[in-house]
CSV table of C-alpha atoms and ligand atoms in Angstrom, one decimal:
chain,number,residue,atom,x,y,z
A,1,UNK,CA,92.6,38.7,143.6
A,2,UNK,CA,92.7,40.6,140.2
A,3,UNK,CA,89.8,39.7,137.7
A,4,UNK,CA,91.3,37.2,135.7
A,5,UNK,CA,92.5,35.3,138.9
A,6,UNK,CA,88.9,36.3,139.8
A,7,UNK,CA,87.3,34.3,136.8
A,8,UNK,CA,89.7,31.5,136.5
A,9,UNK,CA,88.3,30.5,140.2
A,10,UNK,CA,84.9,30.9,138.8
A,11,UNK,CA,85.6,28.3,135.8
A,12,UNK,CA,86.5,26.2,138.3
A,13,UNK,CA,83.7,25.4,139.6
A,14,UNK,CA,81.3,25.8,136.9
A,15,UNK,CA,79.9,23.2,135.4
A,16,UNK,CA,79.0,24.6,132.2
A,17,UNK,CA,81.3,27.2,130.6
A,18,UNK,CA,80.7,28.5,127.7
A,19,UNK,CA,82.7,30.7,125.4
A,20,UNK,CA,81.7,32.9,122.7
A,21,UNK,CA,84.6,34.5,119.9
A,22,UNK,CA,84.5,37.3,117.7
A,23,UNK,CA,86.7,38.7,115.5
A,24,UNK,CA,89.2,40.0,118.3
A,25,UNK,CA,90.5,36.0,118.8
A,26,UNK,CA,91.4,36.0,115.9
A,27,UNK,CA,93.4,39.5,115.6
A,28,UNK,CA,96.2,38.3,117.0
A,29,UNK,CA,96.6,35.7,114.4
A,30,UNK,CA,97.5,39.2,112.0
A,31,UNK,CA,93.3,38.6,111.0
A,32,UNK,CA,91.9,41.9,111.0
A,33,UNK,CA,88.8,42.6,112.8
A,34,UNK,CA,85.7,44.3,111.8
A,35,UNK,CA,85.1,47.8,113.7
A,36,UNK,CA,87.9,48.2,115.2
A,37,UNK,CA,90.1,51.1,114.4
A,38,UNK,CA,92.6,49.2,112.2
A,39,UNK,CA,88.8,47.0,111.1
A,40,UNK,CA,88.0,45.9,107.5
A,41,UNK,CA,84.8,48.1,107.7
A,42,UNK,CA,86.8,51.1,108.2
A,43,UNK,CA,86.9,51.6,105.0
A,44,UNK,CA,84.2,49.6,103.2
A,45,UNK,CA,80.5,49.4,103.9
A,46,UNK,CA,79.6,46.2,104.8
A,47,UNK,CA,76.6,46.3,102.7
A,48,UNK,CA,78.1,47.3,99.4
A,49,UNK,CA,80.5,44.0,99.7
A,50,UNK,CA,79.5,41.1,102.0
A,51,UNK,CA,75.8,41.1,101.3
A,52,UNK,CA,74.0,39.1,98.8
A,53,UNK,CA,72.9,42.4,97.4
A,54,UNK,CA,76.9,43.0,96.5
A,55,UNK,CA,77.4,39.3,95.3
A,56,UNK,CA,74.4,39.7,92.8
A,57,UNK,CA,75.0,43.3,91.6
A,58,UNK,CA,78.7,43.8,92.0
A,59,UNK,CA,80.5,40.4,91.7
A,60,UNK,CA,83.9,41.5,90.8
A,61,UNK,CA,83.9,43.9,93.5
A,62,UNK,CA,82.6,41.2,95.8
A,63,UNK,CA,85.2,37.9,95.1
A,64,UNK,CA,88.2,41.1,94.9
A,65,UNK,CA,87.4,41.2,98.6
A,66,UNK,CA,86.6,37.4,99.2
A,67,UNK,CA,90.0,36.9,97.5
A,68,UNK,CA,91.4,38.9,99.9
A,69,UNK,CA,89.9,37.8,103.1
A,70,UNK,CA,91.1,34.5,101.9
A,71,UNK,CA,94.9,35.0,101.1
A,72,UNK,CA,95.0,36.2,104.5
A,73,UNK,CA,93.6,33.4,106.4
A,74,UNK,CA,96.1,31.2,104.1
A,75,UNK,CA,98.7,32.6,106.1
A,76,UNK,CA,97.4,32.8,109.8
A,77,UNK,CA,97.9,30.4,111.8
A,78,UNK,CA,96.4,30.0,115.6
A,79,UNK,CA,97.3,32.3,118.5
A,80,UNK,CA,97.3,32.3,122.1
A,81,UNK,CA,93.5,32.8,122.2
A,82,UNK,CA,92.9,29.7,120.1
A,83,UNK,CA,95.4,27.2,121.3
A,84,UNK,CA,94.7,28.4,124.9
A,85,UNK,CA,90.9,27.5,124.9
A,86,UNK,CA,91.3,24.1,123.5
A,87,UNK,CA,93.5,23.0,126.1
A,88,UNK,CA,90.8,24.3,128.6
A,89,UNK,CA,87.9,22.7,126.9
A,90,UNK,CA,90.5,19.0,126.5
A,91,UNK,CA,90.7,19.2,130.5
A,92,UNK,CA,86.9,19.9,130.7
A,93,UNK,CA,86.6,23.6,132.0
A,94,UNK,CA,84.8,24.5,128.6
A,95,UNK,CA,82.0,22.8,127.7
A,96,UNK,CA,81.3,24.6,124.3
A,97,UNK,CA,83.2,27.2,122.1
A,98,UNK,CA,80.5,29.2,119.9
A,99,UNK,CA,82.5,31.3,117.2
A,100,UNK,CA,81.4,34.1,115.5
A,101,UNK,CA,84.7,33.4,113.3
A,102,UNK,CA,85.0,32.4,109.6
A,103,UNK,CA,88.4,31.3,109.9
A,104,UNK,CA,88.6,28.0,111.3
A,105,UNK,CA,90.9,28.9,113.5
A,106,UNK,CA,89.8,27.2,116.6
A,107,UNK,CA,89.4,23.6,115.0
A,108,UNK,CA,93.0,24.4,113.8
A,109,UNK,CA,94.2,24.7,117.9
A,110,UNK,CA,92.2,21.3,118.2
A,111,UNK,CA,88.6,22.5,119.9
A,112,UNK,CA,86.0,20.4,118.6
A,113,UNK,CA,82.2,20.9,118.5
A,114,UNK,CA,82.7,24.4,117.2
A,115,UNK,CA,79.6,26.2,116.6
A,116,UNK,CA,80.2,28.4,113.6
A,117,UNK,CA,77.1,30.7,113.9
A,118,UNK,CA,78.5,32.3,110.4
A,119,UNK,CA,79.6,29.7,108.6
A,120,UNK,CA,83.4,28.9,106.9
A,121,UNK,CA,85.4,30.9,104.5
A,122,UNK,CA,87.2,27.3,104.3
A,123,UNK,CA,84.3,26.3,102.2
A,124,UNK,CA,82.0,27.5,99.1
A,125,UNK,CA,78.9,26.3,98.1
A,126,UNK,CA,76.6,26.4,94.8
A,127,UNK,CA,73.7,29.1,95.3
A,128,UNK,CA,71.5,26.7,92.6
A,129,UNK,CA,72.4,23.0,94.3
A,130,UNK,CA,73.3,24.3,97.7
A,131,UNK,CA,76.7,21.3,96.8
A,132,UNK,CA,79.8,22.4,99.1
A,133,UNK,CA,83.3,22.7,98.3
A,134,UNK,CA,86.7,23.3,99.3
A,135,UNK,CA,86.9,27.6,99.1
A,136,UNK,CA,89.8,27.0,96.6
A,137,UNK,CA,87.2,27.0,93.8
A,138,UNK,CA,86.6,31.0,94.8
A,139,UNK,CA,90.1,31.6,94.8
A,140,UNK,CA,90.3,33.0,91.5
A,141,UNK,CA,91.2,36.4,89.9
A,142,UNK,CA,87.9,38.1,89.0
A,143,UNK,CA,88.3,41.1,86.7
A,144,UNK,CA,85.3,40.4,85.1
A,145,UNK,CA,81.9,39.0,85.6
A,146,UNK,CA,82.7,35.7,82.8
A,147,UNK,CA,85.4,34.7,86.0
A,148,UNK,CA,82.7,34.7,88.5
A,149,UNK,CA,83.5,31.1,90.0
A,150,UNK,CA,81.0,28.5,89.0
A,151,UNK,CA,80.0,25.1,90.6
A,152,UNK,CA,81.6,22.2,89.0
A,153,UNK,CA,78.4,20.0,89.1
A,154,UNK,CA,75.2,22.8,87.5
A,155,UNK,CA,77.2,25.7,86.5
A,156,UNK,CA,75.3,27.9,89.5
A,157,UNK,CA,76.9,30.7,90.8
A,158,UNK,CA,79.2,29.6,94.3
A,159,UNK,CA,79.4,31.6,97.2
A,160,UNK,CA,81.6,31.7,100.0
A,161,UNK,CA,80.8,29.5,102.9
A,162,UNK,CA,80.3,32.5,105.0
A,163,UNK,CA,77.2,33.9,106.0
A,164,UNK,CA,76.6,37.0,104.2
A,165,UNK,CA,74.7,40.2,105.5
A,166,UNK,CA,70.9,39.6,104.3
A,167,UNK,CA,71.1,35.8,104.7
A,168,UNK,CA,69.7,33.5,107.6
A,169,UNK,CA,72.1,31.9,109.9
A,170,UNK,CA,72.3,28.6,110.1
A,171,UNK,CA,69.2,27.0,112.1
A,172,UNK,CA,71.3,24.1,113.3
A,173,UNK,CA,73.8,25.9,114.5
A,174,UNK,CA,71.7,28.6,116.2
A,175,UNK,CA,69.7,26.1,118.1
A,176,UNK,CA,73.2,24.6,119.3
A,177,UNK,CA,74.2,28.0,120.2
A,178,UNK,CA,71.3,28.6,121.8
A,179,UNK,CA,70.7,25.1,123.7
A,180,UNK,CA,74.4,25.8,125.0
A,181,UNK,CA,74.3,29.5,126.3
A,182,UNK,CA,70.7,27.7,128.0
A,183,UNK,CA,72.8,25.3,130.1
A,184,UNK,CA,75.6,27.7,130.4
A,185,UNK,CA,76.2,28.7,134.1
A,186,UNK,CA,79.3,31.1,133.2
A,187,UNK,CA,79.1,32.5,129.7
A,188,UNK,CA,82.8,34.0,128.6
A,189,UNK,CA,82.6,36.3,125.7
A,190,UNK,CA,86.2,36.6,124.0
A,191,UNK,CA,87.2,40.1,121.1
A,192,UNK,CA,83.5,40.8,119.9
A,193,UNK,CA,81.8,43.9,120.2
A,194,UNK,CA,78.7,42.2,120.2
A,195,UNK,CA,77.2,44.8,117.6
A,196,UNK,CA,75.7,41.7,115.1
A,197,UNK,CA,72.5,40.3,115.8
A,198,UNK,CA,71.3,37.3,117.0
A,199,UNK,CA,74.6,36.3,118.3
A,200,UNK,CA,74.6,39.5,120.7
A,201,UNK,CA,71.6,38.2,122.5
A,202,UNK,CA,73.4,35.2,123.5
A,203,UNK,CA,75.2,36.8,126.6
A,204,UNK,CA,72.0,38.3,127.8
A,205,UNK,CA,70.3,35.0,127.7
A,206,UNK,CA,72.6,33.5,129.5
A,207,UNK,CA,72.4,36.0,132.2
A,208,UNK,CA,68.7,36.0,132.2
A,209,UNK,CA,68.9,32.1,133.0
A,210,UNK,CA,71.6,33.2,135.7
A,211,UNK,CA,74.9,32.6,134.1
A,212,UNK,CA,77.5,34.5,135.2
A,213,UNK,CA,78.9,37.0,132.5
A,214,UNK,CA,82.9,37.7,131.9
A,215,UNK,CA,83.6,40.1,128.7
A,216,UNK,CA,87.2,39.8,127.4
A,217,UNK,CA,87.4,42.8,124.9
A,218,UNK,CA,89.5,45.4,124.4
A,219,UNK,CA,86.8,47.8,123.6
A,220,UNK,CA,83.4,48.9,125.4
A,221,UNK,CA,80.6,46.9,124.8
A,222,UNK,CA,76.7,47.6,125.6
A,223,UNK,CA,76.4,44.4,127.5
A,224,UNK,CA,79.2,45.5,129.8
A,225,UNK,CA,77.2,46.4,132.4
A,226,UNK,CA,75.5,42.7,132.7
A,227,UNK,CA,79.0,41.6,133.3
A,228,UNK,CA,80.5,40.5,136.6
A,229,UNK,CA,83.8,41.0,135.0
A,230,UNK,CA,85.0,42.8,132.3
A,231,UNK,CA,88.5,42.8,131.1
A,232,UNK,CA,89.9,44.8,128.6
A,233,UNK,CA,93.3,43.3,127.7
A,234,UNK,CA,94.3,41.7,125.1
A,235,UNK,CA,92.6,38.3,125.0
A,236,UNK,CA,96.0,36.2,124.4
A,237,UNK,CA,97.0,37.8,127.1
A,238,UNK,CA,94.0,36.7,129.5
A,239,UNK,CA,94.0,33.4,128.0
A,240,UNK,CA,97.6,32.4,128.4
A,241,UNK,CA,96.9,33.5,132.4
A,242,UNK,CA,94.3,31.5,132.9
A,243,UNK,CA,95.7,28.4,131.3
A,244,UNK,CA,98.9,28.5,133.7
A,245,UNK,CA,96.5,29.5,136.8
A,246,UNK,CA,94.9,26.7,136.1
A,247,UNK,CA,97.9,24.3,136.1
A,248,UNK,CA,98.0,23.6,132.3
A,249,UNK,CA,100.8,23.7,129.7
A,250,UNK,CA,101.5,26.9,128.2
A,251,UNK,CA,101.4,27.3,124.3
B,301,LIG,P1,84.0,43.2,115.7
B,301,LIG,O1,85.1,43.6,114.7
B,301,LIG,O2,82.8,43.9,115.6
B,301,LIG,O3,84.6,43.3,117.2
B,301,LIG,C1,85.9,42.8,117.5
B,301,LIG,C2,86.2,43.3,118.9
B,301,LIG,O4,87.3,42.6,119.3
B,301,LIG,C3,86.4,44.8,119.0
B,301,LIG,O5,85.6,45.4,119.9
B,301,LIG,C4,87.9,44.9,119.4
B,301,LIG,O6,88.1,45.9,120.4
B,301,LIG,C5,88.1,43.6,120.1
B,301,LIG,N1,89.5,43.1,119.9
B,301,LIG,C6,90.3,43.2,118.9
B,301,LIG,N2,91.5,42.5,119.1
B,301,LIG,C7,91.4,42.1,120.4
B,301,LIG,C8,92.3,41.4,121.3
B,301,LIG,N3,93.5,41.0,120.9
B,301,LIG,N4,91.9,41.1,122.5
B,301,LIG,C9,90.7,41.5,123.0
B,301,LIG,N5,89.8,42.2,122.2
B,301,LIG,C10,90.2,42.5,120.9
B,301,LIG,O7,83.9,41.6,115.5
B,301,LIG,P2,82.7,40.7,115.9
B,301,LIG,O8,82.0,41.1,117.1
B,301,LIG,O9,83.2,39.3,115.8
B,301,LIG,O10,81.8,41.0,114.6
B,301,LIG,C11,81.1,40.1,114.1
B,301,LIG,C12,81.6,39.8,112.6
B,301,LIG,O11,83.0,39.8,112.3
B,301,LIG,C13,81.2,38.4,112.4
B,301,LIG,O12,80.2,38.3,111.4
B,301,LIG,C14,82.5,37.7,111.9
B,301,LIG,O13,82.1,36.7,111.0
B,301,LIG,C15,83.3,38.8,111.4
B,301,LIG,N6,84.7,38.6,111.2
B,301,LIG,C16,85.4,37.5,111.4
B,301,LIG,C17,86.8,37.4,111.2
B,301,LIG,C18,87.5,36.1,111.4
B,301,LIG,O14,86.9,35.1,111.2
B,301,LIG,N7,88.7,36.1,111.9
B,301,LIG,C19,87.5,38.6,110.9
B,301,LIG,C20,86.7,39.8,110.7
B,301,LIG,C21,85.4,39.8,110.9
């Protein structure tokens, strides 16, 4: 038995799967990831544009990008990663998808219950009211700071609905995170390199309540060791395999 056949045994007969997505779901969808070799922060420091630092101090610099990240998700659609774990959470192997992802892209394939641990570029909300909105209010051409997007109802400056680098996470969906990858007896971990705290710690709590740990990434990751298996394919790939092992309909 290979390791995929390996782990599609093991959701079998667990009775509380849980997966956890990074970026790398989503690459196949044409969304690149982060720190990968062909990664948005190849280029770019993180801190100089996605922080609240940047969004204060450099807004044109910082909605340029947002803008960007944007028209791309306009155009992606799910892949075999997304579309492949809704069908195994509808017949009940997965218990709870926890994304790292900003892109919606799960809900899109149909999962439900999503945890977005950082938030939604499909939304924007007012820094003075905290009022949310659809993200077509940021989708405008910046060239100076007088087109910084403004909220409709107190004129505050809006942000994208992501969570940016110097920012908590969201409590409520941290504690669901967390209460999940408690009850979690197998804990699948799909394209993230598991370099961004909190959300890293979540594999190794779920092995230290005695979850077993499968890593689905095309890269090493430091928790790779904790893992009973690791697979370094390409998740759409794994996916797919496991959805037909298991009986289901193909996408
Ligand atoms: P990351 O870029 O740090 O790591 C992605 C990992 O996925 C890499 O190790 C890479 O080897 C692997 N990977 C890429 N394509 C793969 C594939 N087809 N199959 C298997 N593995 C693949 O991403 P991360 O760990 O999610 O980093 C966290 C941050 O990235 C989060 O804050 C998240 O919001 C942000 N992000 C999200 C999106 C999105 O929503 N689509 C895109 C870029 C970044």
């Amino acid at each position: 038995m290979d390791a995929v056949q390996e782990l599609t045994e093991r959701l079998k007969q667990a009775e509380h799967a849980v997966v956890l997505t990074g970026a790398g779901a989503s690459t196949e969808s044409g969304l690149p990831d982060f720190r990968s070799r062909d990664g948005l922060w190849r280029n770019v420091d993180p801190m100089k544009l996605a922080s609240m630092t940047a969004l204060r101090q450099n807004p044109v610099a910082f909605f340029q990008f947002y803008r960007m990240r944007l028209s791309r998700l306009q155009g992606a659609e799910p892949n075999r990663v997304h579309t492949g774990l809704a069908r195994l959470q509808q017949a009940g192997y997965i218990k709870a998808v926890i994304t790292q992802n900003i892109d919606g892209l799960h809900q899109a394939a149909g999962s439900t219950g999503v945890i977005e641990v950082h938030g939604s570029l499909r939304e924007c909300v007012c820094l003075t009211c905290e009022r949310r909105f659809p993200s077509e209010l940021i989708d405008v051409d910046v060239q100076t700071e007088a087109d910084v997007p403004r909220c409709p109802e107190c004129e505050g400056m809006l942000k994208p609905g992501v969570i940016l680098f110097e920012e908590v996470l969201p409590m409520d969906a941290v504690e669901r995170a967390i209460a999940e990858t408690e009850r979690a007896d197998l804990f699948i971990v799909i394209g993230s390199s598991l370099e961004v705290a909190p959300v890293n710690q979540f594999p190794a709590m779920a092995v230290m309540g005695g979850a077993d740990l499968a890593i689905l990434n095309m890269e090493p990751t430091h928790l790779d060791g904790h893992a009973r298996w690791v697979i370094r394919r390409r998740a759409g790939e794994v996916v797919s395999e496991m959805v037909r092992q298991l009986g289901l309909p193909v996408c």
